Amino acid sequence: MIVNFSTRFDRLTMFAEPALALLGMLGHSARVPGAILAVELPSALARLRAALDESGHVPSPAPVAKPDDEEGTAQRDPPINLATRAVPLVAMIERAIAGASDLMWDR
């Protein structure tokens, strides 16, 4: 499953597991669809940055395993940490703040 983030200026698609973790760090529930109003984005971004400083080194939640990989035999790339996964979302939020746009997400 994926989550689509959007503002008036950008669109970003992310796997649901890291997207929901980042939504929690923004101080929002993991409900999809959802939105954060433009006036609330600066404080949400501050919460996200503080959470990433504290636990951004944690590997991003892994997508659910595919049925054909039940025994874990497929080669997997090393996990990407949440701080790295958050980079495009942080940039998107910064542009939204600069342009007074809301941040919305849906499936």
PDB file of N, CA and C in Angstrom:
ATOM      1  N   MET A   1       0.840  -1.167   0.000  1.00  0.00           N
ATOM      2  CA  MET A   1       0.000   0.000   0.000  1.00  0.00           C
ATOM      3  C   MET A   1       0.893   1.239   0.000  1.00  0.00           C
ATOM      4  N   ILE A   2       0.369   2.327  -0.546  1.00  0.00           N
ATOM      5  CA  ILE A   2       1.112   3.573  -0.606  1.00  0.00           C
ATOM      6  C   ILE A   2       0.281   4.712  -0.031  1.00  0.00           C
ATOM      7  N   VAL A   3       0.967   5.809   0.292  1.00  0.00           N
ATOM      8  CA  VAL A   3       0.315   7.036   0.739  1.00  0.00           C
ATOM      9  C   VAL A   3       0.796   8.147  -0.184  1.00  0.00           C
ATOM     10  N   ASN A   4      -0.133   8.933  -0.686  1.00  0.00           N
ATOM     11  CA  ASN A   4       0.180  10.065  -1.554  1.00  0.00           C
ATOM     12  C   ASN A   4       0.052  11.358  -0.759  1.00  0.00           C
ATOM     13  N   PHE A   5       1.141  12.104  -0.666  1.00  0.00           N
ATOM     14  CA  PHE A   5       1.144  13.417  -0.031  1.00  0.00           C
ATOM     15  C   PHE A   5       1.014  14.454  -1.131  1.00  0.00           C
ATOM     16  N   SER A   6       0.315  15.558  -0.835  1.00  0.00           N
ATOM     17  CA  SER A   6       0.207  16.614  -1.836  1.00  0.00           C
ATOM     18  C   SER A   6       0.029  17.975  -1.177  1.00  0.00           C
ATOM     19  N   THR A   7       0.509  18.980  -1.891  1.00  0.00           N
ATOM     20  CA  THR A   7       0.286  20.389  -1.560  1.00  0.00           C
ATOM     21  C   THR A   7      -0.092  21.065  -2.874  1.00  0.00           C
ATOM     22  N   ARG A   8      -0.244  22.377  -2.843  1.00  0.00           N
ATOM     23  CA  ARG A   8      -0.506  23.082  -4.102  1.00  0.00           C
ATOM     24  C   ARG A   8       0.694  23.001  -5.034  1.00  0.00           C
ATOM     25  N   PHE A   9       1.863  22.699  -4.497  1.00  0.00           N
ATOM     26  CA  PHE A   9       3.099  22.770  -5.272  1.00  0.00           C
ATOM     27  C   PHE A   9       3.719  21.420  -5.602  1.00  0.00           C
ATOM     28  N   ASP A  10       3.430  20.401  -4.815  1.00  0.00           N
ATOM     29  CA  ASP A  10       4.131  19.124  -4.947  1.00  0.00           C
ATOM     30  C   ASP A  10       3.205  17.941  -4.756  1.00  0.00           C
ATOM     31  N   ARG A  11       3.722  16.790  -5.192  1.00  0.00           N
ATOM     32  CA  ARG A  11       3.106  15.485  -4.938  1.00  0.00           C
ATOM     33  C   ARG A  11       4.217  14.516  -4.596  1.00  0.00           C
ATOM     34  N   LEU A  12       3.966  13.647  -3.640  1.00  0.00           N
ATOM     35  CA  LEU A  12       4.968  12.686  -3.192  1.00  0.00           C
ATOM     36  C   LEU A  12       4.260  11.380  -2.865  1.00  0.00           C
ATOM     37  N   THR A  13       4.800  10.275  -3.353  1.00  0.00           N
ATOM     38  CA  THR A  13       4.258   8.951  -3.064  1.00  0.00           C
ATOM     39  C   THR A  13       5.265   8.194  -2.208  1.00  0.00           C
ATOM     40  N   MET A  14       4.760   7.546  -1.157  1.00  0.00           N
ATOM     41  CA  MET A  14       5.629   6.846  -0.212  1.00  0.00           C
ATOM     42  C   MET A  14       4.931   5.549   0.207  1.00  0.00           C
ATOM     43  N   PHE A  15       5.733   4.511   0.492  1.00  0.00           N
ATOM     44  CA  PHE A  15       5.143   3.292   1.048  1.00  0.00           C
ATOM     45  C   PHE A  15       4.438   3.636   2.355  1.00  0.00           C
ATOM     46  N   ALA A  16       3.358   2.924   2.652  1.00  0.00           N
ATOM     47  CA  ALA A  16       2.511   3.247   3.803  1.00  0.00           C
ATOM     48  C   ALA A  16       3.244   3.140   5.131  1.00  0.00           C
ATOM     49  N   GLU A  17       4.083   2.132   5.298  1.00  0.00           N
ATOM     50  CA  GLU A  17       4.720   1.911   6.603  1.00  0.00           C
ATOM     51  C   GLU A  17       5.559   3.111   7.043  1.00  0.00           C
ATOM     52  N   PRO A  18       6.523   3.585   6.231  1.00  0.00           N
ATOM     53  CA  PRO A  18       7.272   4.772   6.663  1.00  0.00           C
ATOM     54  C   PRO A  18       6.411   6.029   6.671  1.00  0.00           C
ATOM     55  N   ALA A  19       5.457   6.133   5.746  1.00  0.00           N
ATOM     56  CA  ALA A  19       4.590   7.316   5.710  1.00  0.00           C
ATOM     57  C   ALA A  19       3.793   7.444   7.006  1.00  0.00           C
ATOM     58  N   LEU A  20       3.251   6.346   7.490  1.00  0.00           N
ATOM     59  CA  LEU A  20       2.474   6.385   8.725  1.00  0.00           C
ATOM     60  C   LEU A  20       3.367   6.702   9.926  1.00  0.00           C
ATOM     61  N   ALA A  21       4.589   6.180   9.927  1.00  0.00           N
ATOM     62  CA  ALA A  21       5.529   6.508  11.001  1.00  0.00           C
ATOM     63  C   ALA A  21       5.847   8.003  10.993  1.00  0.00           C
ATOM     64  N   LEU A  22       6.052   8.574   9.810  1.00  0.00           N
ATOM     65  CA  LEU A  22       6.361  10.000   9.708  1.00  0.00           C
ATOM     66  C   LEU A  22       5.152  10.860  10.083  1.00  0.00           C
ATOM     67  N   LEU A  23       3.948  10.413   9.743  1.00  0.00           N
ATOM     68  CA  LEU A  23       2.747  11.139  10.161  1.00  0.00           C
ATOM     69  C   LEU A  23       2.660  11.207  11.678  1.00  0.00           C
ATOM     70  N   GLY A  24       2.992  10.111  12.336  1.00  0.00           N
ATOM     71  CA  GLY A  24       3.010  10.100  13.798  1.00  0.00           C
ATOM     72  C   GLY A  24       4.025  11.090  14.342  1.00  0.00           C
ATOM     73  N   MET A  25       5.185  11.176  13.693  1.00  0.00           N
ATOM     74  CA  MET A  25       6.214  12.127  14.117  1.00  0.00           C
ATOM     75  C   MET A  25       5.773  13.570  13.891  1.00  0.00           C
ATOM     76  N   LEU A  26       4.913  13.785  12.904  1.00  0.00           N
ATOM     77  CA  LEU A  26       4.357  15.121  12.665  1.00  0.00           C
ATOM     78  C   LEU A  26       3.341  15.504  13.738  1.00  0.00           C
ATOM     79  N   GLY A  27       2.979  14.533  14.571  1.00  0.00           N
ATOM     80  CA  GLY A  27       1.997  14.785  15.612  1.00  0.00           C
ATOM     81  C   GLY A  27       0.579  14.540  15.157  1.00  0.00           C
ATOM     82  N   HIS A  28       0.438  13.802  14.092  1.00  0.00           N
ATOM     83  CA  HIS A  28      -0.883  13.527  13.541  1.00  0.00           C
ATOM     84  C   HIS A  28      -1.190  12.048  13.681  1.00  0.00           C
ATOM     85  N   SER A  29      -2.454  11.720  13.661  1.00  0.00           N
ATOM     86  CA  SER A  29      -2.843  10.311  13.712  1.00  0.00           C
ATOM     87  C   SER A  29      -2.450   9.640  12.399  1.00  0.00           C
ATOM     88  N   ALA A  30      -2.457   8.366  12.392  1.00  0.00           N
ATOM     89  CA  ALA A  30      -2.107   7.614  11.192  1.00  0.00           C
ATOM     90  C   ALA A  30      -3.320   7.369  10.307  1.00  0.00           C
ATOM     91  N   ARG A  31      -4.317   8.217  10.429  1.00  0.00           N
ATOM     92  CA  ARG A  31      -5.522   8.059   9.594  1.00  0.00           C
ATOM     93  C   ARG A  31      -5.255   8.577   8.195  1.00  0.00           C
ATOM     94  N   VAL A  32      -5.712   7.822   7.241  1.00  0.00           N
ATOM     95  CA  VAL A  32      -5.594   8.205   5.839  1.00  0.00           C
ATOM     96  C   VAL A  32      -6.981   8.116   5.249  1.00  0.00           C
ATOM     97  N   PRO A  33      -7.498   9.141   4.644  1.00  0.00           N
ATOM     98  CA  PRO A  33      -6.883  10.417   4.292  1.00  0.00           C
ATOM     99  C   PRO A  33      -6.825  11.378   5.473  1.00  0.00           C
ATOM    100  N   GLY A  34      -6.051  12.440   5.284  1.00  0.00           N
ATOM    101  CA  GLY A  34      -5.924  13.455   6.314  1.00  0.00           C
ATOM    102  C   GLY A  34      -5.273  14.702   5.761  1.00  0.00           C
ATOM    103  N   ALA A  35      -5.138  15.706   6.635  1.00  0.00           N
ATOM    104  CA  ALA A  35      -4.537  16.969   6.211  1.00  0.00           C
ATOM    105  C   ALA A  35      -4.032  17.727   7.419  1.00  0.00           C
ATOM    106  N   ILE A  36      -3.059  18.589   7.171  1.00  0.00           N
ATOM    107  CA  ILE A  36      -2.583  19.549   8.154  1.00  0.00           C
ATOM    108  C   ILE A  36      -2.701  20.915   7.499  1.00  0.00           C
ATOM    109  N   LEU A  37      -3.397  21.824   8.167  1.00  0.00           N
ATOM    110  CA  LEU A  37      -3.591  23.157   7.619  1.00  0.00           C
ATOM    111  C   LEU A  37      -2.282  23.930   7.568  1.00  0.00           C
ATOM    112  N   ALA A  38      -2.197  24.871   6.642  1.00  0.00           N
ATOM    113  CA  ALA A  38      -0.982  25.659   6.444  1.00  0.00           C
ATOM    114  C   ALA A  38      -0.514  26.330   7.735  1.00  0.00           C
ATOM    115  N   VAL A  39      -1.439  26.842   8.542  1.00  0.00           N
ATOM    116  CA  VAL A  39      -1.042  27.536   9.776  1.00  0.00           C
ATOM    117  C   VAL A  39      -0.463  26.581  10.810  1.00  0.00           C
ATOM    118  N   GLU A  40      -0.766  25.287  10.699  1.00  0.00           N
ATOM    119  CA  GLU A  40      -0.258  24.290  11.641  1.00  0.00           C
ATOM    120  C   GLU A  40       1.037  23.620  11.169  1.00  0.00           C
ATOM    121  N   LEU A  41       1.423  23.835   9.913  1.00  0.00           N
ATOM    122  CA  LEU A  41       2.585  23.150   9.369  1.00  0.00           C
ATOM    123  C   LEU A  41       3.912  23.511  10.046  1.00  0.00           C
ATOM    124  N   PRO A  42       4.178  24.780  10.403  1.00  0.00           N
ATOM    125  CA  PRO A  42       5.461  25.065  11.061  1.00  0.00           C
ATOM    126  C   PRO A  42       5.658  24.279  12.356  1.00  0.00           C
ATOM    127  N   SER A  43       4.628  24.171  13.181  1.00  0.00           N
ATOM    128  CA  SER A  43       4.783  23.411  14.425  1.00  0.00           C
ATOM    129  C   SER A  43       4.868  21.911  14.142  1.00  0.00           C
ATOM    130  N   ALA A  44       4.153  21.426  13.127  1.00  0.00           N
ATOM    131  CA  ALA A  44       4.237  20.012  12.757  1.00  0.00           C
ATOM    132  C   ALA A  44       5.639  19.681  12.244  1.00  0.00           C
ATOM    133  N   LEU A  45       6.219  20.583  11.462  1.00  0.00           N
ATOM    134  CA  LEU A  45       7.574  20.366  10.962  1.00  0.00           C
ATOM    135  C   LEU A  45       8.582  20.372  12.107  1.00  0.00           C
ATOM    136  N   ALA A  46       8.392  21.245  13.079  1.00  0.00           N
ATOM    137  CA  ALA A  46       9.285  21.276  14.246  1.00  0.00           C
ATOM    138  C   ALA A  46       9.196  19.951  15.017  1.00  0.00           C
ATOM    139  N   ARG A  47       7.979  19.410  15.179  1.00  0.00           N
ATOM    140  CA  ARG A  47       7.821  18.112  15.850  1.00  0.00           C
ATOM    141  C   ARG A  47       8.514  16.999  15.063  1.00  0.00           C
ATOM    142  N   LEU A  48       8.353  17.027  13.748  1.00  0.00           N
ATOM    143  CA  LEU A  48       8.974  16.011  12.904  1.00  0.00           C
ATOM    144  C   LEU A  48      10.495  16.078  13.033  1.00  0.00           C
ATOM    145  N   ARG A  49      11.056  17.265  12.950  1.00  0.00           N
ATOM    146  CA  ARG A  49      12.519  17.403  13.056  1.00  0.00           C
ATOM    147  C   ARG A  49      13.018  16.944  14.421  1.00  0.00           C
ATOM    148  N   ALA A  50      12.292  17.281  15.480  1.00  0.00           N
ATOM    149  CA  ALA A  50      12.700  16.850  16.826  1.00  0.00           C
ATOM    150  C   ALA A  50      12.647  15.322  16.933  1.00  0.00           C
ATOM    151  N   ALA A  51      11.603  14.731  16.399  1.00  0.00           N
ATOM    152  CA  ALA A  51      11.480  13.267  16.443  1.00  0.00           C
ATOM    153  C   ALA A  51      12.571  12.603  15.607  1.00  0.00           C
ATOM    154  N   LEU A  52      12.899  13.173  14.464  1.00  0.00           N
ATOM    155  CA  LEU A  52      13.962  12.605  13.629  1.00  0.00           C
ATOM    156  C   LEU A  52      15.319  12.734  14.294  1.00  0.00           C
ATOM    157  N   ASP A  53      15.546  13.855  15.001  1.00  0.00           N
ATOM    158  CA  ASP A  53      16.801  14.012  15.734  1.00  0.00           C
ATOM    159  C   ASP A  53      16.940  12.927  16.796  1.00  0.00           C
ATOM    160  N   GLU A  54      15.812  12.584  17.395  1.00  0.00           N
ATOM    161  CA  GLU A  54      15.822  11.585  18.465  1.00  0.00           C
ATOM    162  C   GLU A  54      15.877  10.156  17.942  1.00  0.00           C
ATOM    163  N   SER A  55      15.089   9.863  16.915  1.00  0.00           N
ATOM    164  CA  SER A  55      14.996   8.465  16.473  1.00  0.00           C
ATOM    165  C   SER A  55      15.046   8.295  14.963  1.00  0.00           C
ATOM    166  N   GLY A  56      15.572   9.257  14.245  1.00  0.00           N
ATOM    167  CA  GLY A  56      15.645   9.162  12.786  1.00  0.00           C
ATOM    168  C   GLY A  56      16.603   8.099  12.294  1.00  0.00           C
ATOM    169  N   HIS A  57      17.517   7.659  13.162  1.00  0.00           N
ATOM    170  CA  HIS A  57      18.474   6.615  12.786  1.00  0.00           C
ATOM    171  C   HIS A  57      17.838   5.227  12.735  1.00  0.00           C
ATOM    172  N   VAL A  58      16.632   5.117  13.281  1.00  0.00           N
ATOM    173  CA  VAL A  58      15.928   3.828  13.306  1.00  0.00           C
ATOM    174  C   VAL A  58      15.569   3.437  11.873  1.00  0.00           C
ATOM    175  N   PRO A  59      15.782   2.184  11.506  1.00  0.00           N
ATOM    176  CA  PRO A  59      15.402   1.765  10.147  1.00  0.00           C
ATOM    177  C   PRO A  59      13.917   1.983   9.896  1.00  0.00           C
ATOM    178  N   SER A  60      13.621   2.367   8.692  1.00  0.00           N
ATOM    179  CA  SER A  60      12.242   2.580   8.276  1.00  0.00           C
ATOM    180  C   SER A  60      11.471   1.271   8.402  1.00  0.00           C
ATOM    181  N   PRO A  61      10.202   1.330   8.812  1.00  0.00           N
ATOM    182  CA  PRO A  61       9.409   0.096   8.862  1.00  0.00           C
ATOM    183  C   PRO A  61       9.403  -0.576   7.492  1.00  0.00           C
ATOM    184  N   ALA A  62       9.593  -1.867   7.482  1.00  0.00           N
ATOM    185  CA  ALA A  62       9.672  -2.620   6.223  1.00  0.00           C
ATOM    186  C   ALA A  62       8.277  -2.872   5.666  1.00  0.00           C
ATOM    187  N   PRO A  63       8.176  -2.867   4.344  1.00  0.00           N
ATOM    188  CA  PRO A  63       6.894  -3.251   3.738  1.00  0.00           C
ATOM    189  C   PRO A  63       6.565  -4.689   4.098  1.00  0.00           C
ATOM    190  N   VAL A  64       5.308  -5.022   4.039  1.00  0.00           N
ATOM    191  CA  VAL A  64       4.859  -6.384   4.330  1.00  0.00           C
ATOM    192  C   VAL A  64       5.472  -7.328   3.300  1.00  0.00           C
ATOM    193  N   ALA A  65       5.976  -8.469   3.773  1.00  0.00           N
ATOM    194  CA  ALA A  65       6.618  -9.439   2.882  1.00  0.00           C
ATOM    195  C   ALA A  65       5.640  -9.969   1.849  1.00  0.00           C
ATOM    196  N   LYS A  66       6.155 -10.206   0.666  1.00  0.00           N
ATOM    197  CA  LYS A  66       5.336 -10.766  -0.405  1.00  0.00           C
ATOM    198  C   LYS A  66       5.135 -12.259  -0.155  1.00  0.00           C
ATOM    199  N   PRO A  67       4.012 -12.818  -0.590  1.00  0.00           N
ATOM    200  CA  PRO A  67       3.758 -14.243  -0.378  1.00  0.00           C
ATOM    201  C   PRO A  67       4.838 -15.145  -0.967  1.00  0.00           C
ATOM    202  N   ASP A  68       5.477 -14.745  -2.082  1.00  0.00           N
ATOM    203  CA  ASP A  68       6.492 -15.596  -2.701  1.00  0.00           C
ATOM    204  C   ASP A  68       7.810 -15.567  -1.929  1.00  0.00           C
ATOM    205  N   ASP A  69       7.878 -14.776  -0.867  1.00  0.00           N
ATOM    206  CA  ASP A  69       9.092 -14.681  -0.064  1.00  0.00           C
ATOM    207  C   ASP A  69       8.833 -15.161   1.368  1.00  0.00           C
ATOM    208  N   GLU A  70       7.990 -16.157   1.504  1.00  0.00           N
ATOM    209  CA  GLU A  70       7.591 -16.630   2.826  1.00  0.00           C
ATOM    210  C   GLU A  70       8.760 -17.139   3.653  1.00  0.00           C
ATOM    211  N   GLU A  71       9.758 -17.717   3.013  1.00  0.00           N
ATOM    212  CA  GLU A  71      10.890 -18.260   3.750  1.00  0.00           C
ATOM    213  C   GLU A  71      12.029 -17.267   3.885  1.00  0.00           C
ATOM    214  N   GLY A  72      11.865 -16.044   3.376  1.00  0.00           N
ATOM    215  CA  GLY A  72      12.892 -15.030   3.496  1.00  0.00           C
ATOM    216  C   GLY A  72      14.114 -15.299   2.646  1.00  0.00           C
ATOM    217  N   THR A  73      13.933 -15.991   1.529  1.00  0.00           N
ATOM    218  CA  THR A  73      15.074 -16.349   0.699  1.00  0.00           C
ATOM    219  C   THR A  73      15.485 -15.244  -0.265  1.00  0.00           C
ATOM    220  N   ALA A  74      14.626 -14.300  -0.519  1.00  0.00           N
ATOM    221  CA  ALA A  74      14.951 -13.232  -1.461  1.00  0.00           C
ATOM    222  C   ALA A  74      15.977 -12.269  -0.848  1.00  0.00           C
ATOM    223  N   GLN A  75      16.883 -11.794  -1.683  1.00  0.00           N
ATOM    224  CA  GLN A  75      17.902 -10.827  -1.244  1.00  0.00           C
ATOM    225  C   GLN A  75      17.220  -9.481  -1.012  1.00  0.00           C
ATOM    226  N   ARG A  76      17.493  -8.877   0.122  1.00  0.00           N
ATOM    227  CA  ARG A  76      16.902  -7.575   0.441  1.00  0.00           C
ATOM    228  C   ARG A  76      18.003  -6.543   0.584  1.00  0.00           C
ATOM    229  N   ASP A  77      17.701  -5.327   0.139  1.00  0.00           N
ATOM    230  CA  ASP A  77      18.623  -4.216   0.340  1.00  0.00           C
ATOM    231  C   ASP A  77      18.624  -3.848   1.810  1.00  0.00           C
ATOM    232  N   PRO A  78      19.706  -3.223   2.284  1.00  0.00           N
ATOM    233  CA  PRO A  78      19.706  -2.801   3.686  1.00  0.00           C
ATOM    234  C   PRO A  78      18.595  -1.785   3.929  1.00  0.00           C
ATOM    235  N   PRO A  79      18.017  -1.779   5.126  1.00  0.00           N
ATOM    236  CA  PRO A  79      16.917  -0.838   5.391  1.00  0.00           C
ATOM    237  C   PRO A  79      17.393   0.612   5.355  1.00  0.00           C
ATOM    238  N   ILE A  80      16.504   1.477   4.949  1.00  0.00           N
ATOM    239  CA  ILE A  80      16.773   2.913   4.903  1.00  0.00           C
ATOM    240  C   ILE A  80      16.196   3.517   6.170  1.00  0.00           C
ATOM    241  N   ASN A  81      16.959   4.396   6.830  1.00  0.00           N
ATOM    242  CA  ASN A  81      16.455   4.964   8.084  1.00  0.00           C
ATOM    243  C   ASN A  81      15.379   6.017   7.821  1.00  0.00           C
ATOM    244  N   LEU A  82      14.606   6.298   8.853  1.00  0.00           N
ATOM    245  CA  LEU A  82      13.491   7.238   8.717  1.00  0.00           C
ATOM    246  C   LEU A  82      13.951   8.640   8.363  1.00  0.00           C
ATOM    247  N   ALA A  83      15.113   9.058   8.864  1.00  0.00           N
ATOM    248  CA  ALA A  83      15.614  10.403   8.547  1.00  0.00           C
ATOM    249  C   ALA A  83      15.829  10.545   7.040  1.00  0.00           C
ATOM    250  N   THR A  84      16.336   9.511   6.411  1.00  0.00           N
ATOM    251  CA  THR A  84      16.550   9.550   4.961  1.00  0.00           C
ATOM    252  C   THR A  84      15.215   9.532   4.227  1.00  0.00           C
ATOM    253  N   ARG A  85      14.294   8.688   4.674  1.00  0.00           N
ATOM    254  CA  ARG A  85      12.970   8.641   4.045  1.00  0.00           C
ATOM    255  C   ARG A  85      12.222   9.965   4.176  1.00  0.00           C
ATOM    256  N   ALA A  86      12.518  10.711   5.234  1.00  0.00           N
ATOM    257  CA  ALA A  86      11.805  11.957   5.506  1.00  0.00           C
ATOM    258  C   ALA A  86      12.277  13.123   4.654  1.00  0.00           C
ATOM    259  N   VAL A  87      13.445  13.037   4.026  1.00  0.00           N
ATOM    260  CA  VAL A  87      14.019  14.183   3.299  1.00  0.00           C
ATOM    261  C   VAL A  87      13.048  14.786   2.285  1.00  0.00           C
ATOM    262  N   PRO A  88      12.442  14.001   1.383  1.00  0.00           N
ATOM    263  CA  PRO A  88      11.527  14.631   0.424  1.00  0.00           C
ATOM    264  C   PRO A  88      10.272  15.205   1.086  1.00  0.00           C
ATOM    265  N   LEU A  89       9.797  14.578   2.153  1.00  0.00           N
ATOM    266  CA  LEU A  89       8.620  15.098   2.858  1.00  0.00           C
ATOM    267  C   LEU A  89       8.945  16.415   3.556  1.00  0.00           C
ATOM    268  N   VAL A  90      10.115  16.495   4.187  1.00  0.00           N
ATOM    269  CA  VAL A  90      10.533  17.739   4.843  1.00  0.00           C
ATOM    270  C   VAL A  90      10.636  18.866   3.808  1.00  0.00           C
ATOM    271  N   ALA A  91      11.245  18.579   2.665  1.00  0.00           N
ATOM    272  CA  ALA A  91      11.358  19.591   1.607  1.00  0.00           C
ATOM    273  C   ALA A  91       9.982  20.029   1.119  1.00  0.00           C
ATOM    274  N   MET A  92       9.078  19.069   0.978  1.00  0.00           N
ATOM    275  CA  MET A  92       7.716  19.386   0.551  1.00  0.00           C
ATOM    276  C   MET A  92       7.022  20.297   1.568  1.00  0.00           C
ATOM    277  N   ILE A  93       7.172  19.986   2.846  1.00  0.00           N
ATOM    278  CA  ILE A  93       6.548  20.791   3.899  1.00  0.00           C
ATOM    279  C   ILE A  93       7.153  22.189   3.930  1.00  0.00           C
ATOM    280  N   GLU A  94       8.455  22.297   3.746  1.00  0.00           N
ATOM    281  CA  GLU A  94       9.090  23.626   3.714  1.00  0.00           C
ATOM    282  C   GLU A  94       8.536  24.476   2.580  1.00  0.00           C
ATOM    283  N   ARG A  95       8.360  23.868   1.395  1.00  0.00           N
ATOM    284  CA  ARG A  95       7.772  24.609   0.263  1.00  0.00           C
ATOM    285  C   ARG A  95       6.312  24.969   0.553  1.00  0.00           C
ATOM    286  N   ALA A  96       5.585  24.075   1.200  1.00  0.00           N
ATOM    287  CA  ALA A  96       4.185  24.357   1.550  1.00  0.00           C
ATOM    288  C   ALA A  96       4.099  25.522   2.527  1.00  0.00           C
ATOM    289  N   ILE A  97       5.006  25.549   3.505  1.00  0.00           N
ATOM    290  CA  ILE A  97       5.020  26.659   4.473  1.00  0.00           C
ATOM    291  C   ILE A  97       5.318  27.967   3.753  1.00  0.00           C
ATOM    292  N   ALA A  98       6.316  27.960   2.878  1.00  0.00           N
ATOM    293  CA  ALA A  98       6.687  29.172   2.139  1.00  0.00           C
ATOM    294  C   ALA A  98       5.537  29.679   1.272  1.00  0.00           C
ATOM    295  N   GLY A  99       4.725  28.759   0.757  1.00  0.00           N
ATOM    296  CA  GLY A  99       3.619  29.145  -0.113  1.00  0.00           C
ATOM    297  C   GLY A  99       2.260  29.124   0.550  1.00  0.00           C
ATOM    298  N   ALA A 100       2.231  28.974   1.879  1.00  0.00           N
ATOM    299  CA  ALA A 100       0.979  28.959   2.646  1.00  0.00           C
ATOM    300  C   ALA A 100      -0.011  27.914   2.117  1.00  0.00           C
ATOM    301  N   SER A 101       0.493  26.708   1.883  1.00  0.00           N
ATOM    302  CA  SER A 101      -0.343  25.617   1.384  1.00  0.00           C
ATOM    303  C   SER A 101      -0.574  24.579   2.480  1.00  0.00           C
ATOM    304  N   ASP A 102      -1.721  23.939   2.442  1.00  0.00           N
ATOM    305  CA  ASP A 102      -2.006  22.816   3.319  1.00  0.00           C
ATOM    306  C   ASP A 102      -1.245  21.587   2.828  1.00  0.00           C
ATOM    307  N   LEU A 103      -1.040  20.627   3.720  1.00  0.00           N
ATOM    308  CA  LEU A 103      -0.477  19.329   3.366  1.00  0.00           C
ATOM    309  C   LEU A 103      -1.602  18.311   3.485  1.00  0.00           C
ATOM    310  N   MET A 104      -1.831  17.551   2.430  1.00  0.00           N
ATOM    311  CA  MET A 104      -2.884  16.537   2.430  1.00  0.00           C
ATOM    312  C   MET A 104      -2.293  15.186   2.077  1.00  0.00           C
ATOM    313  N   TRP A 105      -2.946  14.128   2.511  1.00  0.00           N
ATOM    314  CA  TRP A 105      -2.508  12.786   2.131  1.00  0.00           C
ATOM    315  C   TRP A 105      -3.709  11.877   1.985  1.00  0.00           C
ATOM    316  N   ASP A 106      -3.544  10.912   1.090  1.00  0.00           N
ATOM    317  CA  ASP A 106      -4.581   9.899   0.844  1.00  0.00           C
ATOM    318  C   ASP A 106      -3.922   8.651   0.276  1.00  0.00           C
ATOM    319  N   ARG A 107      -4.739   7.638   0.044  1.00  0.00           N
ATOM    320  CA  ARG A 107      -4.207   6.372  -0.499  1.00  0.00           C
ATOM    321  C   ARG A 107      -4.298   6.386  -1.999  1.00  0.00           C
TER     322      ARG A 107
END
